[in-house]
PDB file of C-alpha atoms and ligand atoms in Angstrom:
ATOM      1  CA  MET A 209      -8.789 -15.142  -3.547  1.00 56.00           C
ATOM      2  CA  THR A 210      -5.824 -17.511  -3.788  1.00 55.00           C
ATOM      3  CA  GLU A 211      -5.136 -18.025  -7.471  1.00 63.00           C
ATOM      4  CA  GLY A 212      -1.341 -18.280  -7.438  1.00 72.00           C
ATOM      5  CA  ARG A 213      -0.889 -16.727 -10.875  1.00 82.00           C
ATOM      6  CA  LYS A 214      -0.013 -13.119 -11.763  1.00 90.00           C
ATOM      7  CA  LEU A 215      -3.197 -11.038 -11.810  1.00 93.00           C
ATOM      8  CA  THR A 216      -4.086  -8.202 -14.165  1.00 94.00           C
ATOM      9  CA  GLY A 217      -5.977  -4.968 -13.521  1.00 94.00           C
ATOM     10  CA  ARG A 218      -8.990  -6.597 -15.167  1.00 93.00           C
ATOM     11  CA  ASP A 219      -8.843  -9.537 -12.719  1.00 94.00           C
ATOM     12  CA  TRP A 220      -8.999  -7.118  -9.781  1.00 95.00           C
ATOM     13  CA  SER A 221     -11.620  -4.893 -11.430  1.00 93.00           C
ATOM     14  CA  ILE A 222     -14.005  -7.837 -11.646  1.00 93.00           C
ATOM     15  CA  ARG A 223     -13.826  -8.192  -7.834  1.00 92.00           C
ATOM     16  CA  TYR A 224     -14.750  -4.539  -7.335  1.00 94.00           C
ATOM     17  CA  VAL A 225     -17.586  -4.657  -9.859  1.00 90.00           C
ATOM     18  CA  MET A 226     -19.045  -7.679  -8.030  1.00 91.00           C
ATOM     19  CA  GLY A 227     -19.445  -5.675  -4.789  1.00 88.00           C
ATOM     20  CA  ARG A 228     -17.343  -4.869  -1.736  1.00 88.00           C
ATOM     21  CA  PRO A 229     -14.383  -7.263  -1.817  1.00 93.00           C
ATOM     22  CA  SER A 230     -13.314  -9.379   1.159  1.00 91.00           C
ATOM     23  CA  TRP A 231     -10.075  -7.419   1.792  1.00 94.00           C
ATOM     24  CA  ASP A 232     -11.778  -4.039   1.968  1.00 95.00           C
ATOM     25  CA  LEU A 233     -12.095  -2.789   5.558  1.00 96.00           C
ATOM     26  CA  GLY A 234     -14.832  -0.274   4.727  1.00 96.00           C
ATOM     27  CA  GLY A 235     -12.606   2.472   6.161  1.00 97.00           C
ATOM     28  CA  PRO A 236      -8.930   3.213   6.739  1.00 98.00           C
ATOM     29  CA  HIS A 237      -6.836   0.675   8.637  1.00 98.00           C
ATOM     30  CA  PRO A 238      -7.339   1.452  12.373  1.00 97.00           C
ATOM     31  CA  GLU A 239      -3.588   1.441  13.004  1.00 97.00           C
ATOM     32  CA  LEU A 240      -3.122   4.169  10.388  1.00 97.00           C
ATOM     33  CA  VAL A 241      -5.969   6.210  11.895  1.00 97.00           C
ATOM     34  CA  ALA A 242      -4.381   6.022  15.354  1.00 96.00           C
ATOM     35  CA  ARG A 243      -0.917   6.901  14.077  1.00 96.00           C
ATOM     36  CA  LEU A 244      -2.204   9.856  12.069  1.00 96.00           C
ATOM     37  CA  THR A 245      -3.354  11.424  15.325  1.00 94.00           C
ATOM     38  CA  GLU A 246      -0.559  10.181  17.623  1.00 94.00           C
ATOM     39  CA  ASP A 247       2.540  10.535  15.421  1.00 94.00           C
ATOM     40  CA  PRO A 248       3.194  14.176  14.447  1.00 91.00           C
ATOM     41  CA  THR A 249       5.442  13.094  11.556  1.00 92.00           C
ATOM     42  CA  LEU A 250       2.437  11.324  10.029  1.00 93.00           C
ATOM     43  CA  GLY A 251      -0.177  13.824  11.172  1.00 88.00           C
ATOM     44  CA  GLY A 252       0.284  17.582  11.720  1.00 80.00           C
ATOM     45  CA  GLU A 253       3.892  17.946  10.480  1.00 85.00           C
ATOM     46  CA  ALA A 254       3.048  16.238   7.205  1.00 83.00           C
ATOM     47  CA  ARG A 255       0.745  18.969   5.944  1.00 82.00           C
ATOM     48  CA  GLY A 256       1.303  19.493   2.222  1.00 86.00           C
ATOM     49  CA  THR A 257       3.958  16.798   1.800  1.00 95.00           C
ATOM     50  CA  ARG A 258       3.591  14.097  -0.824  1.00 98.00           C
ATOM     51  CA  ALA A 259       2.326  10.583  -0.230  1.00 98.00           C
ATOM     52  CA  PHE A 260       2.071   7.714  -2.713  1.00 98.00           C
ATOM     53  CA  VAL A 261      -0.411   4.885  -2.133  1.00 98.00           C
ATOM     54  CA  PRO A 262       0.102   1.996  -4.567  1.00 98.00           C
ATOM     55  CA  GLY A 263      -2.776  -0.468  -5.046  1.00 98.00           C
ATOM     56  CA  CYS A 264      -5.138   1.902  -3.240  1.00 98.00           C
ATOM     57  CA  GLY A 265      -8.283  -0.134  -3.925  1.00 98.00           C
ATOM     58  CA  LEU A 266     -11.359   1.702  -2.671  1.00 97.00           C
ATOM     59  CA  GLY A 267      -9.002   4.311  -1.264  1.00 98.00           C
ATOM     60  CA  HIS A 268      -9.894   4.560   2.429  1.00 98.00           C
ATOM     61  CA  ASP A 269      -6.250   4.869   3.547  1.00 98.00           C
ATOM     62  CA  ALA A 270      -5.460   7.373   0.780  1.00 98.00           C
ATOM     63  CA  GLU A 271      -8.481   9.446   1.812  1.00 98.00           C
ATOM     64  CA  ALA A 272      -7.436   9.382   5.499  1.00 97.00           C
ATOM     65  CA  LEU A 273      -3.895  10.492   4.597  1.00 97.00           C
ATOM     66  CA  ALA A 274      -5.303  13.313   2.452  1.00 97.00           C
ATOM     67  CA  GLU A 275      -7.623  14.372   5.285  1.00 96.00           C
ATOM     68  CA  ALA A 276      -4.572  14.485   7.569  1.00 95.00           C
ATOM     69  CA  GLY A 277      -2.944  16.955   5.187  1.00 95.00           C
ATOM     70  CA  TRP A 278      -0.846  14.793   2.849  1.00 96.00           C
ATOM     71  CA  ALA A 279      -0.885  15.576  -0.871  1.00 97.00           C
ATOM     72  CA  VAL A 280      -1.831  12.053  -1.961  1.00 98.00           C
ATOM     73  CA  THR A 281      -1.426  10.245  -5.258  1.00 98.00           C
ATOM     74  CA  ALA A 282      -3.285   6.934  -5.154  1.00 98.00           C
ATOM     75  CA  VAL A 283      -2.588   4.459  -7.935  1.00 98.00           C
ATOM     76  CA  ASP A 284      -4.474   1.312  -8.875  1.00 98.00           C
ATOM     77  CA  TYR A 285      -4.599  -0.520 -12.184  1.00 97.00           C
ATOM     78  CA  ALA A 286      -8.225  -1.625 -11.627  1.00 96.00           C
ATOM     79  CA  ALA A 287      -9.629   1.170 -13.796  1.00 92.00           C
ATOM     80  CA  GLU A 288     -13.234   0.519 -12.669  1.00 93.00           C
ATOM     81  CA  LEU A 289     -12.263   2.025  -9.290  1.00 96.00           C
ATOM     82  CA  GLU A 290     -12.193   5.556 -10.660  1.00 95.00           C
ATOM     83  CA  PRO A 291     -15.966   6.250 -10.407  1.00 95.00           C
ATOM     84  CA  LEU A 292     -16.039   4.485  -7.018  1.00 94.00           C
ATOM     85  CA  VAL A 293     -13.373   6.706  -5.412  1.00 96.00           C
ATOM     86  CA  LYS A 294     -13.988   9.990  -7.242  1.00 95.00           C
ATOM     87  CA  GLY A 295     -16.724  11.286  -4.896  1.00 96.00           C
ATOM     88  CA  ARG A 296     -14.546  10.835  -1.783  1.00 96.00           C
ATOM     89  CA  PHE A 297     -11.183  11.775  -3.318  1.00 98.00           C
ATOM     90  CA  GLY A 298     -12.374  15.054  -4.902  1.00 97.00           C
ATOM     91  CA  PRO A 299     -13.204  16.942  -1.676  1.00 97.00           C
ATOM     92  CA  VAL A 300      -9.899  16.006   0.013  1.00 96.00           C
ATOM     93  CA  GLY A 301      -7.785  16.691  -3.088  1.00 96.00           C
ATOM     94  CA  CYS A 302      -6.558  13.121  -3.473  1.00 98.00           C
ATOM     95  CA  ARG A 303      -5.357  12.253  -6.995  1.00 98.00           C
ATOM     96  CA  PHE A 304      -6.330   8.863  -8.454  1.00 98.00           C
ATOM     97  CA  VAL A 305      -4.245   7.392 -11.278  1.00 98.00           C
ATOM     98  CA  ALA A 306      -5.392   4.221 -13.058  1.00 97.00           C
ATOM     99  CA  GLU A 307      -1.979   2.735 -13.898  1.00 97.00           C
ATOM    100  CA  ASP A 308       0.383  -0.059 -12.995  1.00 98.00           C
ATOM    101  CA  ALA A 309       1.882   1.187  -9.723  1.00 98.00           C
ATOM    102  CA  LEU A 310       5.036  -0.885 -10.211  1.00 98.00           C
ATOM    103  CA  THR A 311       5.994   1.100 -13.310  1.00 98.00           C
ATOM    104  CA  PHE A 312       4.424   4.434 -12.245  1.00 98.00           C
ATOM    105  CA  ASP A 313       6.834   7.357 -12.430  1.00 98.00           C
ATOM    106  CA  ASP A 314       6.752  10.933 -11.240  1.00 98.00           C
ATOM    107  CA  PRO A 315       9.438  13.617 -11.614  1.00 96.00           C
ATOM    108  CA  GLU A 316       8.784  14.857  -8.049  1.00 97.00           C
ATOM    109  CA  PRO A 317       9.796  12.634  -5.133  1.00 98.00           C
ATOM    110  CA  TYR A 318       7.398  11.421  -2.452  1.00 98.00           C
ATOM    111  CA  GLU A 319       7.987  11.692   1.309  1.00 97.00           C
ATOM    112  CA  LEU A 320       5.821   8.677   2.056  1.00 98.00           C
ATOM    113  CA  LEU A 321       4.936   5.420   0.346  1.00 98.00           C
ATOM    114  CA  PHE A 322       2.084   3.795   2.267  1.00 98.00           C
ATOM    115  CA  ASP A 323       1.618   0.077   1.685  1.00 98.00           C
ATOM    116  CA  HIS A 324      -1.432  -1.752   2.945  1.00 98.00           C
ATOM    117  CA  THR A 325      -2.229  -5.038   1.178  1.00 97.00           C
ATOM    118  CA  PHE A 326      -0.325  -4.039  -1.952  1.00 98.00           C
ATOM    119  CA  PHE A 327       3.017  -5.782  -1.330  1.00 98.00           C
ATOM    120  CA  CYS A 328       1.077  -8.934  -0.390  1.00 98.00           C
ATOM    121  CA  ALA A 329      -1.131  -8.569  -3.490  1.00 97.00           C
ATOM    122  CA  ILE A 330       1.662  -8.600  -6.059  1.00 97.00           C
ATOM    123  CA  HIS A 331       3.156 -11.880  -7.198  1.00 96.00           C
ATOM    124  CA  PRO A 332       6.311 -12.797  -5.191  1.00 97.00           C
ATOM    125  CA  GLU A 333       8.309 -12.678  -8.447  1.00 96.00           C
ATOM    126  CA  ASP A 334       7.493  -8.957  -8.645  1.00 97.00           C
ATOM    127  CA  ARG A 335       8.873  -8.064  -5.203  1.00 98.00           C
ATOM    128  CA  PRO A 336      12.182  -6.773  -6.624  1.00 98.00           C
ATOM    129  CA  VAL A 337      10.098  -4.499  -8.896  1.00 98.00           C
ATOM    130  CA  PHE A 338       8.361  -3.133  -5.778  1.00 98.00           C
ATOM    131  CA  GLY A 339      11.830  -2.232  -4.494  1.00 98.00           C
ATOM    132  CA  GLU A 340      12.681  -0.481  -7.775  1.00 98.00           C
ATOM    133  CA  MET A 341       9.400   1.444  -7.560  1.00 98.00           C
ATOM    134  CA  ALA A 342      10.185   2.599  -3.993  1.00 98.00           C
ATOM    135  CA  ARG A 343      13.749   3.635  -4.897  1.00 98.00           C
ATOM    136  CA  ARG A 344      12.451   5.588  -7.919  1.00 98.00           C
ATOM    137  CA  LEU A 345       9.606   7.386  -6.122  1.00 98.00           C
ATOM    138  CA  VAL A 346      10.643   7.942  -2.498  1.00 98.00           C
ATOM    139  CA  GLY A 347      13.075  10.804  -2.028  1.00 97.00           C
ATOM    140  CA  LYS A 348      16.034  10.741   0.374  1.00 97.00           C
ATOM    141  CA  GLY A 349      14.753  11.086   3.954  1.00 96.00           C
ATOM    142  CA  GLY A 350      11.345   9.768   2.870  1.00 97.00           C
ATOM    143  CA  ARG A 351       9.701   6.653   4.271  1.00 97.00           C
ATOM    144  CA  VAL A 352       7.984   3.439   3.284  1.00 98.00           C
ATOM    145  CA  CYS A 353       5.331   2.599   5.913  1.00 98.00           C
ATOM    146  CA  SER A 354       3.744  -0.795   5.625  1.00 98.00           C
ATOM    147  CA  ILE A 355       1.014  -2.733   7.359  1.00 98.00           C
ATOM    148  CA  VAL A 356       2.751  -6.081   7.016  1.00 97.00           C
ATOM    149  CA  PHE A 357       0.008  -8.687   6.446  1.00 96.00           C
ATOM    150  CA  PRO A 358      -0.559 -11.654   6.363  1.00 96.00           C
ATOM    151  CA  LEU A 359       2.194 -12.796   8.721  1.00 96.00           C
ATOM    152  CA  GLY A 360       2.729 -16.518   9.141  1.00 92.00           C
ATOM    153  CA  LYS A 361       1.144 -17.534   5.841  1.00 94.00           C
ATOM    154  CA  GLN A 362       3.416 -19.799   3.806  1.00 94.00           C
ATOM    155  CA  LEU A 363       4.142 -18.878   0.187  1.00 93.00           C
ATOM    156  CA  ALA A 364       3.169 -22.435  -0.780  1.00 93.00           C
ATOM    157  CA  ALA A 365      -0.376 -21.609   0.374  1.00 93.00           C
ATOM    158  CA  GLY A 366      -0.651 -19.281  -2.635  1.00 93.00           C
ATOM    159  CA  GLY A 367      -2.085 -15.825  -2.941  1.00 94.00           C
ATOM    160  CA  PRO A 368      -3.103 -13.131  -3.031  1.00 95.00           C
ATOM    161  CA  PRO A 369      -2.711 -12.332  -0.297  1.00 95.00           C
ATOM    162  CA  TRP A 370       0.767 -13.833  -0.406  1.00 96.00           C
ATOM    163  CA  GLY A 371       2.395 -14.336   2.974  1.00 96.00           C
ATOM    164  CA  ILE A 372       4.887 -11.550   3.708  1.00 97.00           C
ATOM    165  CA  THR A 373       7.246 -10.538   6.508  1.00 98.00           C
ATOM    166  CA  PRO A 374       9.122  -7.325   7.336  1.00 98.00           C
ATOM    167  CA  GLU A 375      12.255  -9.169   6.130  1.00 98.00           C
ATOM    168  CA  ASP A 376      10.650  -9.701   2.696  1.00 98.00           C
ATOM    169  CA  LEU A 377      10.067  -5.960   2.456  1.00 98.00           C
ATOM    170  CA  GLU A 378      13.585  -5.253   3.667  1.00 98.00           C
ATOM    171  CA  ALA A 379      15.001  -7.571   0.980  1.00 98.00           C
ATOM    172  CA  ALA A 380      12.882  -5.956  -1.737  1.00 98.00           C
ATOM    173  CA  LEU A 381      13.821  -2.409  -0.679  1.00 98.00           C
ATOM    174  CA  GLY A 382      17.532  -3.181  -0.517  1.00 98.00           C
ATOM    175  CA  SER A 383      20.388  -1.183   0.945  1.00 98.00           C
ATOM    176  CA  ASP A 384      18.915   2.202  -0.047  1.00 98.00           C
ATOM    177  CA  PHE A 385      16.460   1.817   2.843  1.00 98.00           C
ATOM    178  CA  GLU A 386      16.989   1.227   6.558  1.00 98.00           C
ATOM    179  CA  LYS A 387      14.360  -0.343   8.805  1.00 98.00           C
ATOM    180  CA  VAL A 388      13.529   2.171  11.551  1.00 98.00           C
ATOM    181  CA  ASP A 389      10.408   0.597  13.070  1.00 97.00           C
ATOM    182  CA  ASP A 390       8.938  -2.901  13.202  1.00 98.00           C
ATOM    183  CA  GLN A 391       6.319  -3.829  15.789  1.00 97.00           C
ATOM    184  CA  PRO A 392       2.989  -5.627  16.082  1.00 96.00           C
ATOM    185  CA  VAL A 393       0.042  -3.405  15.228  1.00 95.00           C
ATOM    186  CA  ALA A 394      -1.865  -2.231  18.297  1.00 88.00           C
ATOM    187  CA  LEU A 395      -5.093  -2.116  16.315  1.00 90.00           C
ATOM    188  CA  CYS A 396      -5.681  -5.066  14.039  1.00 89.00           C
ATOM    189  CA  GLY A 397      -7.509  -4.600  10.734  1.00 86.00           C
ATOM    190  CA  HIS A 398      -7.457  -8.168   9.433  1.00 85.00           C
ATOM    191  CA  PRO A 399      -8.080 -10.459  12.423  1.00 82.00           C
ATOM    192  CA  SER A 400      -7.521 -13.682  10.414  1.00 84.00           C
ATOM    193  CA  TRP A 401      -3.703 -13.116  10.380  1.00 89.00           C
ATOM    194  CA  SER A 402      -1.208 -11.173  12.495  1.00 91.00           C
ATOM    195  CA  GLU A 403      -0.030  -7.822  11.232  1.00 96.00           C
ATOM    196  CA  ARG A 404       2.992  -5.622  11.932  1.00 97.00           C
ATOM    197  CA  TRP A 405       3.720  -1.951  11.365  1.00 98.00           C
ATOM    198  CA  ALA A 406       7.086  -1.545   9.645  1.00 98.00           C
ATOM    199  CA  VAL A 407       8.816   1.642   8.550  1.00 98.00           C
ATOM    200  CA  PHE A 408      11.851   1.954   6.264  1.00 98.00           C
ATOM    201  CA  ALA A 409      13.709   5.240   5.816  1.00 98.00           C
ATOM    202  CA  ARG A 410      15.209   6.128   2.447  1.00 98.00           C
ATOM    203  CA  LEU A 411      18.943   6.751   2.874  1.00 98.00           C
TER     204      LEU A 411
HETATM  205  C1  LIG B 994      -5.905  -6.609  -1.845  1.00 87.41           C
HETATM  206  S1  LIG B 994      -6.281  -5.156  -2.721  1.00 87.41           S
HETATM  207  C2  LIG B 994      -5.960  -3.919  -1.489  1.00 87.41           C
HETATM  208  C3  LIG B 994      -6.582  -2.600  -1.779  1.00 87.41           C
HETATM  209  C4  LIG B 994      -6.350  -1.542  -0.681  1.00 87.41           C
HETATM  210  N1  LIG B 994      -4.944  -1.273  -0.469  1.00 87.41           N
HETATM  211  C5  LIG B 994      -6.996  -1.958   0.597  1.00 87.41           C
HETATM  212  O1  LIG B 994      -6.275  -2.171   1.587  1.00 87.41           O
HETATM  213  O2  LIG B 994      -8.226  -2.104   0.620  1.00 87.41           O
HETATM  214  C6  LIG B 994      -4.875  -4.969  -3.804  1.00 87.41           C
HETATM  215  C7  LIG B 994      -5.062  -3.824  -4.773  1.00 87.41           C
HETATM  216  O3  LIG B 994      -3.849  -3.667  -5.491  1.00 87.41           O
HETATM  217  C8  LIG B 994      -4.169  -3.430  -6.851  1.00 87.41           C
HETATM  218  N2  LIG B 994      -2.991  -3.835  -7.628  1.00 87.41           N
HETATM  219  C9  LIG B 994      -2.396  -5.050  -7.653  1.00 87.41           C
HETATM  220  N3  LIG B 994      -1.306  -5.017  -8.447  1.00 87.41           N
HETATM  221  C10 LIG B 994      -1.224  -3.740  -8.920  1.00 87.41           C
HETATM  222  C11 LIG B 994      -0.315  -3.057  -9.768  1.00 87.41           C
HETATM  223  N4  LIG B 994       0.747  -3.682 -10.300  1.00 87.41           N
HETATM  224  N5  LIG B 994      -0.532  -1.749 -10.015  1.00 87.41           N
HETATM  225  C12 LIG B 994      -1.598  -1.095  -9.477  1.00 87.41           C
HETATM  226  N6  LIG B 994      -2.492  -1.681  -8.684  1.00 87.41           N
HETATM  227  C13 LIG B 994      -2.308  -2.990  -8.401  1.00 87.41           C
HETATM  228  C14 LIG B 994      -5.432  -4.230  -7.128  1.00 87.41           C
HETATM  229  O4  LIG B 994      -6.149  -3.742  -8.220  1.00 87.41           O
HETATM  230  C15 LIG B 994      -6.167  -4.049  -5.801  1.00 87.41           C
HETATM  231  O5  LIG B 994      -6.999  -2.928  -5.825  1.00 87.41           O
END
């Protein structure tokens, strides 16, 4: 899917209605699964704290976070996803909202924004809006955790997925966030491109 233009919720919905899309891993990203068990700040200590998953798609990561104890709000503007995620989200108490994640607002701050193939799915022109979204939703001391993918893809090659780097995220998030982790993933989810795990703390 490399169209180069800005996509709408309807554009993405069509992909889901046609069957399992190419980007869907069929389960949570393996790096997230490992970290949920190995990192107490993502696993046990997170019980009951609030996580926001923009562009959740079929919701495997959101479901895994909810199973690990996070109170998850998963947002995707492909409205046709609702019946596809409902059966899995209900039992783990994960909330699905069919809205534009970039303009989504919530009076209560989130401790975690988890990005996996959302930052690379939005048009590069909208990256500053991603930063505004993170500043609005993530409370002080909270984190943005991102599976940074696809690394090494040139913007000129089009998207989505648009090529991204940890530095692109850092630029979008601005001086209200500080990068606290940035390393290659140990467990790759998308073998066609390299991926990194990057974490930014809200100052
Ligand atoms: C490449 S898919 C990734 C889905 C999921 N994160 C995953 O890893 O399987 C990108 C998702 O972001 C959603 N999306 C793109 N722009 C969005 C926006 N502005 N607001 C909400 N959802 C958006 C699309 O509908 C799509 O489900």
